[in-house]
Amino acid sequence: MNLIPSSRATNTFVSAYEVQQAVTDSIDQIPNNAKHVVIVGGGFAGLNCARKLAANPNVRITLLDKNNYQQFQPLLYQVATAILAPNNVAFNLRGTLFGHPNVDVKMAEVVSIDLSTHIVETAQGQQYRGDFLVLAAGSQPDFFGTPGADKYSYPLYSLHDAELLRSRILAMLESADRDPSLLAKGALNFVIVGAGPTGTEMAGAFGDMLQSSLKSRNRDKAYKDLGVDRAQILLVDAGNTVLSTFSPSAQAYAAKMLEERGVQLRRGTKVKEVGAGHVVFSDGTRVPTHTVIWAGGLKAVSLSSNLGIKTGHGGRIDAQADLTVPGLEGVYVLGDFANITGKDGKPLPQLASVAEQSGKCCAKNILLDIAGKPRDSFQYFDKGIMAMIGRNSAVAEIGEHRHELHGAVAFAAWLGVHAALLSSTRAKIEAFVEWAWDYFGAARGDAVLDRTEELQINWENDGEECASAASAANTKAEKAS
Ligand SMILES: Cc1cc2nc3c(=O)[nH]c(=O)nc-3n(C[C@H](O)[C@H](O)[C@H](O)COP(=O)(O)OP(=O)(O)OC[C@H]3O[C@@H](n4cnc5c(N)ncnc54)[C@H](O)[C@@H]3O)c2cc1C
């Protein structure tokens, strides 16, 4: 067992000696002196590290995550726009690590870490100590201090966020159908903040969603009154382009594809304030809306600020070339939680491929540590970048030299790459079936409004009071992180 006996760990007062003794006791029970690796976070980075280590019987792994699943963030916008179901983008961690007796998965939220003793403490009061610590707790939205954004906007970072947003969008369509006067109160104004890959993909898929609802409306009485033809999607960015990390021709293509889907681009515009029923832009425009989707930026989860060490850009922990933390023995930092430097000396972006490769490199270095050999430096293999703009439209820049693809070929490449990243054969098949329905039949998953609290909107009040579940969710996320 890795765990300090819970009766002792949950006592209100446990002496430091008792804790230490309990930890030591638990370590003493390990058969064959396998080294214990404690991994915080079962995302792309932590999971790939665990998988690689699991193949080595001389290592024992405890993987801690506040969820019992890995969420596949690149596809969250497809849940929000009812292309994929939640279980197409979230995978049970125990199932993913099935068949490895040396891996112990615990659903627990880590609240503090003593980096010198390697003791990790959870919100539930348990403690774990590893010979090695791997910190891979990922990111959370960064609202950059924008007034009201944390309370009233809908971020798109977790499965919970995506499900909430889908319900909100459907709640707005249903409300406007029931009472068309709500259009004047912004029921069908949807504002997406941030035209990076997340905001662009969300805007394009949302445009497709509204266009396919419009087709249904013209065909079928059941959809007759849905005001989709009067819906507006505004994509707002402080910069002058969409997809700023892509080439100018990819940016121009993406902007054109978005506009074809009815997305209105507001470039060179900042969001100054988000309210219960409005948003204010930097040029002073006030738009009535009850759905502001936040794709404006990320920072490390705030666990990083509780570690007692200096954090770097975005609240992330600076990693050394071998992914260890400077001055700390046996502590590794990975993925979105880390600032990892690329071979050009610049920080690597927060991407699934960086997280995945850093997880594998970390596992290799832990095994080298155990063997008493020098560690390797992390070398990122850059396969390129891509973004989906909508059905049959994508941009891809392949490899280090950024070979450009637009349109149907890039769309096919996008499907292949994202299916490959999915963790199981079943997940790949299910996602492909849904994509085929969407592509050939223009038919989406069932647009089920399963969180009816999203319908409880105080349309008369654009001030402080707001029944939005988003505010509750964001407050909860802030407290938790
Ligand atoms: C909407 C969106 C779209 C994206 N699209 C792409 C894309 O198309 N291509 C691409 O390459 N990248 C994309 N990314 C980035 C990519 O998803 C991340 O870079 C990647 O998920 C980082 O992996 P990670 O393992 O570092 O963190 P995560 O995948 O975030 O995993 C961190 C894990 O830590 C857990 N955790 C957090 N705090 C605690 C705690 N206190 N205690 C216990 N567990 C904790 C979380 O539950 C989570 O499971 C996208 C990101 C987002 C948000």
GROMACS .gro file of N, CA and C in nm, residues 39-151:
model
  339
   39ILE      N    1   0.294   1.037  -0.934
   39ILE     CA    2   0.265   1.128  -1.046
   39ILE      C    3   0.140   1.208  -1.013
   40VAL      N    4   0.151   1.339  -1.021
   40VAL     CA    5   0.035   1.426  -0.994
   40VAL      C    6  -0.019   1.473  -1.129
   41GLY      N    7  -0.136   1.421  -1.167
   41GLY     CA    8  -0.199   1.460  -1.293
   41GLY      C    9  -0.194   1.351  -1.397
   42GLY      N   10  -0.311   1.307  -1.440
   42GLY     CA   11  -0.319   1.198  -1.540
   42GLY      C   12  -0.364   1.250  -1.675
   43GLY      N   13  -0.304   1.361  -1.720
   43GLY     CA   14  -0.332   1.412  -1.856
   43GLY      C   15  -0.233   1.349  -1.953
   44PHE      N   16  -0.212   1.417  -2.066
   44PHE     CA   17  -0.121   1.363  -2.167
   44PHE      C   18   0.017   1.336  -2.109
   45ALA      N   19   0.067   1.427  -2.024
   45ALA     CA   20   0.203   1.413  -1.972
   45ALA      C   21   0.211   1.301  -1.867
   46GLY      N   22   0.128   1.311  -1.763
   46GLY     CA   23   0.135   1.214  -1.653
   46GLY      C   24   0.102   1.073  -1.699
   47LEU      N   25   0.003   1.062  -1.785
   47LEU     CA   26  -0.040   0.930  -1.831
   47LEU      C   27   0.068   0.863  -1.916
   48ASN      N   28   0.130   0.941  -2.004
   48ASN     CA   29   0.236   0.882  -2.087
   48ASN      C   30   0.357   0.843  -2.005
   49CYS      N   31   0.383   0.921  -1.900
   49CYS     CA   32   0.493   0.886  -1.810
   49CYS      C   33   0.460   0.754  -1.739
   50ALA      N   34   0.336   0.746  -1.687
   50ALA     CA   35   0.294   0.626  -1.613
   50ALA      C   36   0.299   0.502  -1.702
   51ARG      N   37   0.251   0.517  -1.825
   51ARG     CA   38   0.248   0.402  -1.916
   51ARG      C   39   0.387   0.347  -1.945
   52LYS      N   40   0.479   0.439  -1.967
   52LYS     CA   41   0.615   0.395  -2.001
   52LYS      C   42   0.683   0.331  -1.879
   53LEU      N   43   0.661   0.392  -1.763
   53LEU     CA   44   0.722   0.336  -1.642
   53LEU      C   45   0.660   0.201  -1.607
   54ALA      N   46   0.530   0.187  -1.636
   54ALA     CA   47   0.457   0.066  -1.595
   54ALA      C   48   0.516  -0.060  -1.656
   55ALA      N   49   0.584  -0.043  -1.769
   55ALA     CA   50   0.643  -0.160  -1.834
   55ALA      C   51   0.764  -0.213  -1.757
   56ASN      N   52   0.810  -0.137  -1.656
   56ASN     CA   53   0.929  -0.177  -1.581
   56ASN      C   54   0.888  -0.229  -1.443
   57PRO      N   55   0.906  -0.358  -1.416
   57PRO     CA   56   0.858  -0.415  -1.290
   57PRO      C   57   0.934  -0.365  -1.167
   58ASN      N   58   1.047  -0.297  -1.189
   58ASN     CA   59   1.123  -0.246  -1.074
   58ASN      C   60   1.074  -0.110  -1.025
   59VAL      N   61   0.964  -0.066  -1.084
   59VAL     CA   62   0.909   0.064  -1.046
   59VAL      C   63   0.764   0.045  -1.005
   60ARG      N   64   0.724   0.116  -0.903
   60ARG     CA   65   0.585   0.116  -0.857
   60ARG      C   66   0.533   0.258  -0.873
   61ILE      N   67   0.413   0.270  -0.931
   61ILE     CA   68   0.364   0.404  -0.965
   61ILE      C   69   0.232   0.432  -0.895
   62THR      N   70   0.220   0.550  -0.836
   62THR     CA   71   0.090   0.597  -0.789
   62THR      C   72   0.054   0.719  -0.871
   63LEU      N   73  -0.059   0.709  -0.944
   63LEU     CA   74  -0.104   0.819  -1.028
   63LEU      C   75  -0.223   0.885  -0.959
   64LEU      N   76  -0.207   1.013  -0.927
   64LEU     CA   77  -0.313   1.087  -0.856
   64LEU      C   78  -0.377   1.187  -0.952
   65ASP      N   79  -0.509   1.183  -0.962
   65ASP     CA   80  -0.578   1.285  -1.043
   65ASP      C   81  -0.711   1.317  -0.975
   66LYS      N   82  -0.751   1.444  -0.985
   66LYS     CA   83  -0.877   1.483  -0.920
   66LYS      C   84  -0.997   1.426  -0.994
   67ASN      N   85  -0.978   1.383  -1.117
   67ASN     CA   86  -1.083   1.313  -1.191
   67ASN      C   87  -1.042   1.167  -1.206
   68ASN      N   88  -1.141   1.080  -1.234
   68ASN     CA   89  -1.101   0.941  -1.258
   68ASN      C   90  -1.084   0.915  -1.407
   69TYR      N   91  -1.070   1.023  -1.484
   69TYR     CA   92  -1.054   1.008  -1.629
   69TYR      C   93  -0.951   1.107  -1.683
   70GLN      N   94  -0.900   1.072  -1.801
   70GLN     CA   95  -0.819   1.169  -1.875
   70GLN      C   96  -0.913   1.240  -1.970
   71GLN      N   97  -0.907   1.373  -1.974
   71GLN     CA   98  -0.991   1.445  -2.069
   71GLN      C   99  -0.905   1.487  -2.189
   72PHE      N  100  -0.964   1.469  -2.304
   72PHE     CA  101  -0.894   1.495  -2.428
   72PHE      C  102  -0.931   1.635  -2.474
   73GLN      N  103  -0.854   1.733  -2.427
   73GLN     CA  104  -0.892   1.874  -2.448
   73GLN      C  105  -0.904   1.915  -2.594
   74PRO      N  106  -0.820   1.863  -2.685
   74PRO     CA  107  -0.834   1.908  -2.824
   74PRO      C  108  -0.974   1.886  -2.883
   75LEU      N  109  -1.052   1.799  -2.824
   75LEU     CA  110  -1.185   1.772  -2.882
   75LEU      C  111  -1.300   1.826  -2.796
   76LEU      N  112  -1.269   1.906  -2.697
   76LEU     CA  113  -1.377   1.956  -2.609
   76LEU      C  114  -1.478   2.041  -2.685
   77TYR      N  115  -1.429   2.120  -2.782
   77TYR     CA  116  -1.522   2.206  -2.855
   77TYR      C  117  -1.624   2.122  -2.932
   78GLN      N  118  -1.587   1.998  -2.964
   78GLN     CA  119  -1.682   1.911  -3.035
   78GLN      C  120  -1.790   1.859  -2.941
   79VAL      N  121  -1.760   1.852  -2.813
   79VAL     CA  122  -1.864   1.818  -2.714
   79VAL      C  123  -1.956   1.940  -2.698
   80ALA      N  124  -1.894   2.058  -2.691
   80ALA     CA  125  -1.972   2.181  -2.671
   80ALA      C  126  -2.068   2.206  -2.787
   81THR      N  127  -2.031   2.158  -2.908
   81THR     CA  128  -2.117   2.182  -3.024
   81THR      C  129  -2.190   2.055  -3.066
   82ALA      N  130  -2.198   1.959  -2.976
   82ALA     CA  131  -2.278   1.836  -2.994
   82ALA      C  132  -2.236   1.750  -3.114
   83ILE      N  133  -2.106   1.756  -3.150
   83ILE     CA  134  -2.058   1.662  -3.253
   83ILE      C  135  -2.024   1.530  -3.185
   84LEU      N  136  -1.952   1.538  -3.073
   84LEU     CA  137  -1.913   1.418  -2.999
   84LEU      C  138  -1.982   1.415  -2.863
   85ALA      N  139  -2.000   1.295  -2.813
   85ALA     CA  140  -2.056   1.278  -2.678
   85ALA      C  141  -1.942   1.285  -2.576
   86PRO      N  142  -1.974   1.319  -2.450
   86PRO     CA  143  -1.867   1.331  -2.350
   86PRO      C  144  -1.778   1.206  -2.340
   87ASN      N  145  -1.839   1.088  -2.353
   87ASN     CA  146  -1.753   0.969  -2.336
   87ASN      C  147  -1.665   0.940  -2.458
   88ASN      N  148  -1.677   1.022  -2.564
   88ASN     CA  149  -1.583   1.011  -2.676
   88ASN      C  150  -1.453   1.085  -2.645
   89VAL      N  151  -1.454   1.172  -2.544
   89VAL     CA  152  -1.335   1.254  -2.520
   89VAL      C  153  -1.281   1.240  -2.376
   90ALA      N  154  -1.332   1.145  -2.302
   90ALA     CA  155  -1.281   1.124  -2.165
   90ALA      C  156  -1.264   0.974  -2.142
   91PHE      N  157  -1.152   0.937  -2.084
   91PHE     CA  158  -1.117   0.796  -2.074
   91PHE      C  159  -1.077   0.761  -1.932
   92ASN      N  160  -1.140   0.657  -1.881
   92ASN     CA  161  -1.115   0.615  -1.744
   92ASN      C  162  -0.966   0.581  -1.726
   93LEU      N  163  -0.905   0.639  -1.623
   93LEU     CA  164  -0.760   0.619  -1.605
   93LEU      C  165  -0.726   0.474  -1.571
   94ARG      N  166  -0.809   0.411  -1.487
   94ARG     CA  167  -0.781   0.271  -1.453
   94ARG      C  168  -0.791   0.183  -1.578
   95GLY      N  169  -0.892   0.211  -1.661
   95GLY     CA  170  -0.909   0.135  -1.786
   95GLY      C  171  -0.788   0.154  -1.876
   96THR      N  172  -0.739   0.278  -1.885
   96THR     CA  173  -0.626   0.308  -1.973
   96THR      C  174  -0.498   0.238  -1.924
   97LEU      N  175  -0.487   0.221  -1.791
   97LEU     CA  176  -0.366   0.161  -1.736
   97LEU      C  177  -0.388   0.014  -1.696
   98PHE      N  178  -0.497  -0.041  -1.746
   98PHE     CA  179  -0.534  -0.179  -1.711
   98PHE      C  180  -0.421  -0.276  -1.745
   99GLY      N  181  -0.404  -0.376  -1.659
   99GLY     CA  182  -0.306  -0.481  -1.689
   99GLY      C  183  -0.167  -0.452  -1.635
  100HIS      N  184  -0.154  -0.346  -1.556
  100HIS     CA  185  -0.022  -0.315  -1.497
  100HIS      C  186  -0.034  -0.323  -1.345
  101PRO      N  187   0.008  -0.436  -1.285
  101PRO     CA  188  -0.009  -0.451  -1.140
  101PRO      C  189   0.075  -0.351  -1.060
  102ASN      N  190   0.175  -0.290  -1.122
  102ASN     CA  191   0.259  -0.195  -1.048
  102ASN      C  192   0.206  -0.051  -1.056
  103VAL      N  193   0.083  -0.034  -1.108
  103VAL     CA  194   0.025   0.102  -1.112
  103VAL      C  195  -0.097   0.109  -1.023
  104ASP      N  196  -0.099   0.212  -0.941
  104ASP     CA  197  -0.212   0.235  -0.850
  104ASP      C  198  -0.271   0.372  -0.888
  105VAL      N  199  -0.398   0.373  -0.928
  105VAL     CA  200  -0.461   0.500  -0.963
  105VAL      C  201  -0.547   0.545  -0.846
  106LYS      N  202  -0.533   0.669  -0.805
  106LYS     CA  203  -0.617   0.722  -0.697
  106LYS      C  204  -0.683   0.851  -0.743
  107MET      N  205  -0.814   0.855  -0.729
  107MET     CA  206  -0.885   0.979  -0.761
  107MET      C  207  -0.877   1.068  -0.638
  108ALA      N  208  -0.793   1.169  -0.645
  108ALA     CA  209  -0.771   1.255  -0.529
  108ALA      C  210  -0.713   1.387  -0.577
  109GLU      N  211  -0.756   1.494  -0.512
  109GLU     CA  212  -0.704   1.625  -0.550
  109GLU      C  213  -0.584   1.659  -0.462
  110VAL      N  214  -0.474   1.688  -0.524
  110VAL     CA  215  -0.353   1.722  -0.448
  110VAL      C  216  -0.361   1.868  -0.407
  111VAL      N  217  -0.341   1.894  -0.279
  111VAL     CA  218  -0.350   2.033  -0.232
  111VAL      C  219  -0.215   2.089  -0.188
  112SER      N  220  -0.123   2.001  -0.148
  112SER     CA  221   0.009   2.055  -0.116
  112SER      C  222   0.116   1.949  -0.139
  113ILE      N  223   0.236   1.999  -0.161
  113ILE     CA  224   0.347   1.909  -0.190
  113ILE      C  225   0.470   1.962  -0.118
  114ASP      N  226   0.535   1.874  -0.043
  114ASP     CA  227   0.663   1.911   0.017
  114ASP      C  228   0.773   1.859  -0.076
  115LEU      N  229   0.835   1.953  -0.146
  115LEU     CA  230   0.929   1.911  -0.251
  115LEU      C  231   1.057   1.851  -0.195
  116SER      N  232   1.089   1.882  -0.067
  116SER     CA  233   1.214   1.826  -0.015
  116SER      C  234   1.193   1.684   0.038
  117THR      N  235   1.076   1.657   0.100
  117THR     CA  236   1.052   1.521   0.150
  117THR      C  237   0.978   1.434   0.049
  118HIS      N  238   0.932   1.495  -0.059
  118HIS     CA  239   0.854   1.425  -0.163
  118HIS      C  240   0.720   1.376  -0.109
  119ILE      N  241   0.663   1.446  -0.011
  119ILE     CA  242   0.531   1.406   0.041
  119ILE      C  243   0.423   1.491  -0.022
  120VAL      N  244   0.325   1.422  -0.077
  120VAL     CA  245   0.213   1.487  -0.145
  120VAL      C  246   0.090   1.468  -0.059
  121GLU      N  247   0.015   1.576  -0.038
  121GLU     CA  248  -0.104   1.565   0.047
  121GLU      C  249  -0.229   1.596  -0.035
  122THR      N  250  -0.335   1.519  -0.012
  122THR     CA  251  -0.458   1.539  -0.090
  122THR      C  252  -0.563   1.611  -0.006
  123ALA      N  253  -0.664   1.664  -0.078
  123ALA     CA  254  -0.774   1.735  -0.011
  123ALA      C  255  -0.847   1.641   0.084
  124GLN      N  256  -0.840   1.512   0.055
  124GLN     CA  257  -0.909   1.413   0.137
  124GLN      C  258  -0.825   1.371   0.258
  125GLY      N  259  -0.705   1.426   0.272
  125GLY     CA  260  -0.624   1.403   0.391
  125GLY      C  261  -0.521   1.292   0.379
  126GLN      N  262  -0.511   1.227   0.265
  126GLN     CA  263  -0.409   1.123   0.253
  126GLN      C  264  -0.275   1.182   0.211
  127GLN      N  265  -0.172   1.108   0.243
  127GLN     CA  266  -0.039   1.152   0.203
  127GLN      C  267   0.033   1.038   0.130
  128TYR      N  268   0.112   1.076   0.034
  128TYR     CA  269   0.189   0.979  -0.044
  128TYR      C  270   0.332   1.031  -0.051
  129ARG      N  271   0.427   0.940  -0.042
  129ARG     CA  272   0.565   0.983  -0.062
  129ARG      C  273   0.630   0.899  -0.170
  130GLY      N  274   0.694   0.963  -0.262
  130GLY     CA  275   0.761   0.889  -0.368
  130GLY      C  276   0.911   0.904  -0.359
  131ASP      N  277   0.983   0.806  -0.414
  131ASP     CA  278   1.126   0.828  -0.434
  131ASP      C  279   1.144   0.935  -0.541
  132PHE      N  280   1.046   0.935  -0.633
  132PHE     CA  281   1.045   1.038  -0.738
  132PHE      C  282   0.907   1.103  -0.740
  133LEU      N  283   0.906   1.233  -0.769
  133LEU     CA  284   0.779   1.307  -0.784
  133LEU      C  285   0.771   1.359  -0.927
  134VAL      N  286   0.656   1.337  -0.989
  134VAL     CA  287   0.635   1.391  -1.124
  134VAL      C  288   0.516   1.485  -1.117
  135LEU      N  289   0.540   1.611  -1.149
  135LEU     CA  290   0.433   1.712  -1.139
  135LEU      C  291   0.382   1.743  -1.279
  136ALA      N  292   0.257   1.705  -1.303
  136ALA     CA  293   0.199   1.719  -1.438
  136ALA      C  294   0.052   1.757  -1.426
  137ALA      N  295   0.027   1.866  -1.350
  137ALA     CA  296  -0.113   1.899  -1.315
  137ALA      C  297  -0.180   1.993  -1.416
  138GLY      N  298  -0.111   2.030  -1.524
  138GLY     CA  299  -0.176   2.101  -1.634
  138GLY      C  300  -0.209   2.247  -1.607
  139SER      N  301  -0.308   2.297  -1.681
  139SER     CA  302  -0.341   2.441  -1.683
  139SER      C  303  -0.484   2.469  -1.639
  140GLN      N  304  -0.510   2.596  -1.623
  140GLN     CA  305  -0.646   2.644  -1.600
  140GLN      C  306  -0.662   2.774  -1.680
  141PRO      N  307  -0.785   2.822  -1.699
  141PRO     CA  308  -0.801   2.944  -1.777
  141PRO      C  309  -0.736   3.063  -1.707
  142ASP      N  310  -0.682   3.154  -1.788
  142ASP     CA  311  -0.629   3.279  -1.736
  142ASP      C  312  -0.722   3.391  -1.786
  143PHE      N  313  -0.790   3.458  -1.694
  143PHE     CA  314  -0.882   3.565  -1.732
  143PHE      C  315  -0.812   3.701  -1.737
  144PHE      N  316  -0.685   3.704  -1.708
  144PHE     CA  317  -0.603   3.827  -1.714
  144PHE      C  318  -0.668   3.943  -1.640
  145GLY      N  319  -0.736   3.912  -1.534
  145GLY     CA  320  -0.795   4.018  -1.451
  145GLY      C  321  -0.911   4.091  -1.517
  146THR      N  322  -0.966   4.039  -1.626
  146THR     CA  323  -1.078   4.106  -1.694
  146THR      C  324  -1.200   4.106  -1.603
  147PRO      N  325  -1.251   4.225  -1.567
  147PRO     CA  326  -1.363   4.226  -1.472
  147PRO      C  327  -1.481   4.141  -1.520
  148GLY      N  328  -1.530   4.056  -1.432
  148GLY     CA  329  -1.648   3.973  -1.460
  148GLY      C  330  -1.621   3.846  -1.539
  149ALA      N  331  -1.502   3.834  -1.598
  149ALA     CA  332  -1.479   3.718  -1.686
  149ALA      C  333  -1.480   3.587  -1.608
  150ASP      N  334  -1.421   3.589  -1.487
  150ASP     CA  335  -1.417   3.465  -1.409
  150ASP      C  336  -1.557   3.424  -1.364
  151LYS      N  337  -1.644   3.524  -1.347
  151LYS     CA  338  -1.777   3.495  -1.292
  151LYS      C  339  -1.878   3.459  -1.401
   0.00000   0.00000   0.00000
